[in-house]
């Protein structure tokens, strides 16, 4: 029986491959695959971006090796950053409630 953290890691990997396998290199996300992933898996994050080409800009930021695709390492960096932001928000909320 996997632990919660093991399940989270498994979900992260499976979610990446669910989208990366749709076209082109099955181990990398094209811009379209990245867009699909954001739309389905991180809809709130995309909604706060007012820019029409938000995904294009995110892609540029993520694509550290400039191959115009997002590999798992690049994707994991994004998830880590977002998770840290969520944790900061969570800790702030707890402090305001006087629970931390
Ligand atoms: Ca792909
Ligand atoms: Ca890349």
PDB file of C-alpha atoms and ligand atoms in Angstrom:
ATOM      1  CA  UNK A   1       0.000   0.000   0.000  1.00  0.00           C
ATOM      2  CA  UNK A   2       1.663   3.244  -1.111  1.00  0.00           C
ATOM      3  CA  UNK A   3       1.950   6.160   1.307  1.00  0.00           C
ATOM      4  CA  UNK A   4       0.353   9.541   0.565  1.00  0.00           C
ATOM      5  CA  UNK A   5       3.684  10.946  -0.618  1.00  0.00           C
ATOM      6  CA  UNK A   6       4.381   7.931  -2.838  1.00  0.00           C
ATOM      7  CA  UNK A   7       0.895   8.329  -4.316  1.00  0.00           C
ATOM      8  CA  UNK A   8       1.540  12.028  -4.941  1.00  0.00           C
ATOM      9  CA  UNK A   9       4.799  11.206  -6.764  1.00  0.00           C
ATOM     10  CA  UNK A  10       3.082   8.496  -8.805  1.00  0.00           C
ATOM     11  CA  UNK A  11       0.284  10.923  -9.721  1.00  0.00           C
ATOM     12  CA  UNK A  12       2.780  13.573 -10.788  1.00  0.00           C
ATOM     13  CA  UNK A  13       4.561  11.145 -13.114  1.00  0.00           C
ATOM     14  CA  UNK A  14       1.337   9.644 -14.495  1.00  0.00           C
ATOM     15  CA  UNK A  15      -0.180  13.093 -15.082  1.00  0.00           C
ATOM     16  CA  UNK A  16       2.879  14.244 -17.033  1.00  0.00           C
ATOM     17  CA  UNK A  17       2.856  11.138 -19.256  1.00  0.00           C
ATOM     18  CA  UNK A  18      -0.891  11.304 -19.808  1.00  0.00           C
ATOM     19  CA  UNK A  19      -0.318  14.570 -21.700  1.00  0.00           C
ATOM     20  CA  UNK A  20       3.235  14.125 -23.026  1.00  0.00           C
ATOM     21  CA  UNK A  21       2.210  11.000 -24.962  1.00  0.00           C
ATOM     22  CA  UNK A  22      -0.419  12.738 -27.095  1.00  0.00           C
ATOM     23  CA  UNK A  23       1.834  13.951 -29.943  1.00  0.00           C
ATOM     24  CA  UNK A  24       5.478  14.112 -31.037  1.00  0.00           C
ATOM     25  CA  UNK A  25       8.024  13.013 -28.452  1.00  0.00           C
ATOM     26  CA  UNK A  26       6.097  10.926 -25.931  1.00  0.00           C
ATOM     27  CA  UNK A  27       8.446  11.902 -23.112  1.00  0.00           C
ATOM     28  CA  UNK A  28       8.113  15.664 -23.617  1.00  0.00           C
ATOM     29  CA  UNK A  29       5.265  18.164 -23.601  1.00  0.00           C
ATOM     30  CA  UNK A  30       4.735  20.215 -26.752  1.00  0.00           C
ATOM     31  CA  UNK A  31       3.116  23.630 -26.333  1.00  0.00           C
ATOM     32  CA  UNK A  32      -0.277  22.108 -27.171  1.00  0.00           C
ATOM     33  CA  UNK A  33       0.174  19.272 -24.687  1.00  0.00           C
ATOM     34  CA  UNK A  34       1.253  21.759 -22.012  1.00  0.00           C
ATOM     35  CA  UNK A  35      -1.842  23.835 -22.745  1.00  0.00           C
ATOM     36  CA  UNK A  36      -4.095  20.760 -22.417  1.00  0.00           C
ATOM     37  CA  UNK A  37      -2.415  19.856 -19.139  1.00  0.00           C
ATOM     38  CA  UNK A  38      -2.932  23.353 -17.724  1.00  0.00           C
ATOM     39  CA  UNK A  39      -6.545  23.520 -18.896  1.00  0.00           C
ATOM     40  CA  UNK A  40      -7.469  20.182 -17.370  1.00  0.00           C
ATOM     41  CA  UNK A  41      -5.176  19.875 -14.366  1.00  0.00           C
ATOM     42  CA  UNK A  42      -4.469  23.469 -13.268  1.00  0.00           C
ATOM     43  CA  UNK A  43      -7.546  25.413 -14.475  1.00  0.00           C
ATOM     44  CA  UNK A  44      -7.427  27.985 -11.646  1.00  0.00           C
ATOM     45  CA  UNK A  45      -3.800  28.796 -12.354  1.00  0.00           C
ATOM     46  CA  UNK A  46      -4.536  29.502 -16.012  1.00  0.00           C
ATOM     47  CA  UNK A  47      -7.638  31.559 -15.165  1.00  0.00           C
ATOM     48  CA  UNK A  48      -5.634  34.070 -13.149  1.00  0.00           C
ATOM     49  CA  UNK A  49      -3.330  34.649 -16.145  1.00  0.00           C
ATOM     50  CA  UNK A  50      -5.020  37.419 -18.183  1.00  0.00           C
ATOM     51  CA  UNK A  51      -2.507  37.091 -20.999  1.00  0.00           C
ATOM     52  CA  UNK A  52      -3.824  35.271 -24.102  1.00  0.00           C
ATOM     53  CA  UNK A  53      -0.446  33.625 -24.664  1.00  0.00           C
ATOM     54  CA  UNK A  54       0.119  32.759 -21.013  1.00  0.00           C
ATOM     55  CA  UNK A  55       0.982  29.162 -21.901  1.00  0.00           C
ATOM     56  CA  UNK A  56       3.531  30.335 -24.480  1.00  0.00           C
ATOM     57  CA  UNK A  57       5.248  32.497 -21.874  1.00  0.00           C
ATOM     58  CA  UNK A  58       5.155  29.772 -19.225  1.00  0.00           C
ATOM     59  CA  UNK A  59       6.593  27.385 -21.821  1.00  0.00           C
ATOM     60  CA  UNK A  60       9.463  29.784 -22.549  1.00  0.00           C
ATOM     61  CA  UNK A  61      10.220  30.102 -18.834  1.00  0.00           C
ATOM     62  CA  UNK A  62      10.111  26.356 -18.282  1.00  0.00           C
ATOM     63  CA  UNK A  63      12.076  25.330 -21.348  1.00  0.00           C
ATOM     64  CA  UNK A  64      15.512  25.678 -19.805  1.00  0.00           C
ATOM     65  CA  UNK A  65      17.303  23.724 -22.574  1.00  0.00           C
ATOM     66  CA  UNK A  66      15.535  25.677 -25.397  1.00  0.00           C
ATOM     67  CA  UNK A  67      14.282  22.645 -27.343  1.00  0.00           C
ATOM     68  CA  UNK A  68      10.723  24.096 -27.440  1.00  0.00           C
ATOM     69  CA  UNK A  69       9.394  21.154 -25.433  1.00  0.00           C
ATOM     70  CA  UNK A  70       8.955  20.627 -21.710  1.00  0.00           C
ATOM     71  CA  UNK A  71      10.564  17.473 -20.340  1.00  0.00           C
ATOM     72  CA  UNK A  72       9.789  15.936 -16.954  1.00  0.00           C
ATOM     73  CA  UNK A  73      12.643  17.786 -15.218  1.00  0.00           C
ATOM     74  CA  UNK A  74      11.378  21.125 -16.495  1.00  0.00           C
ATOM     75  CA  UNK A  75       7.810  20.199 -15.552  1.00  0.00           C
ATOM     76  CA  UNK A  76       8.867  19.072 -12.066  1.00  0.00           C
ATOM     77  CA  UNK A  77      10.531  22.475 -11.522  1.00  0.00           C
ATOM     78  CA  UNK A  78       7.199  24.167 -12.249  1.00  0.00           C
ATOM     79  CA  UNK A  79       5.255  21.878  -9.917  1.00  0.00           C
ATOM     80  CA  UNK A  80       7.842  22.414  -7.171  1.00  0.00           C
ATOM     81  CA  UNK A  81       7.596  26.212  -7.537  1.00  0.00           C
ATOM     82  CA  UNK A  82       3.798  26.147  -7.493  1.00  0.00           C
ATOM     83  CA  UNK A  83       3.782  23.790  -4.506  1.00  0.00           C
ATOM     84  CA  UNK A  84       6.122  26.126  -2.590  1.00  0.00           C
ATOM     85  CA  UNK A  85       3.824  29.071  -3.364  1.00  0.00           C
ATOM     86  CA  UNK A  86       0.816  27.078  -2.134  1.00  0.00           C
ATOM     87  CA  UNK A  87       2.705  26.153   1.032  1.00  0.00           C
ATOM     88  CA  UNK A  88       3.603  29.819   1.682  1.00  0.00           C
ATOM     89  CA  UNK A  89      -0.055  30.713   1.256  1.00  0.00           C
ATOM     90  CA  UNK A  90      -1.076  27.844   3.570  1.00  0.00           C
ATOM     91  CA  UNK A  91       1.411  28.897   6.269  1.00  0.00           C
ATOM     92  CA  UNK A  92       0.265  32.536   6.055  1.00  0.00           C
ATOM     93  CA  UNK A  93      -3.363  31.468   6.457  1.00  0.00           C
ATOM     94  CA  UNK A  94      -2.472  29.354   9.499  1.00  0.00           C
ATOM     95  CA  UNK A  95      -0.522  32.238  11.067  1.00  0.00           C
ATOM     96  CA  UNK A  96      -3.495  34.544  10.596  1.00  0.00           C
ATOM     97  CA  UNK A  97      -5.678  32.001  12.367  1.00  0.00           C
ATOM     98  CA  UNK A  98      -3.099  31.862  15.151  1.00  0.00           C
ATOM     99  CA  UNK A  99      -2.530  28.165  14.652  1.00  0.00           C
ATOM    100  CA  UNK A 100       1.096  28.342  13.659  1.00  0.00           C
TER     101      UNK A 100
HETATM  102 CA1  LIG B   1       4.728  14.884 -26.628  1.00  0.00          CA
HETATM  103 CA1  LIG B   2      12.952  21.723 -22.886  1.00  0.00          CA
END
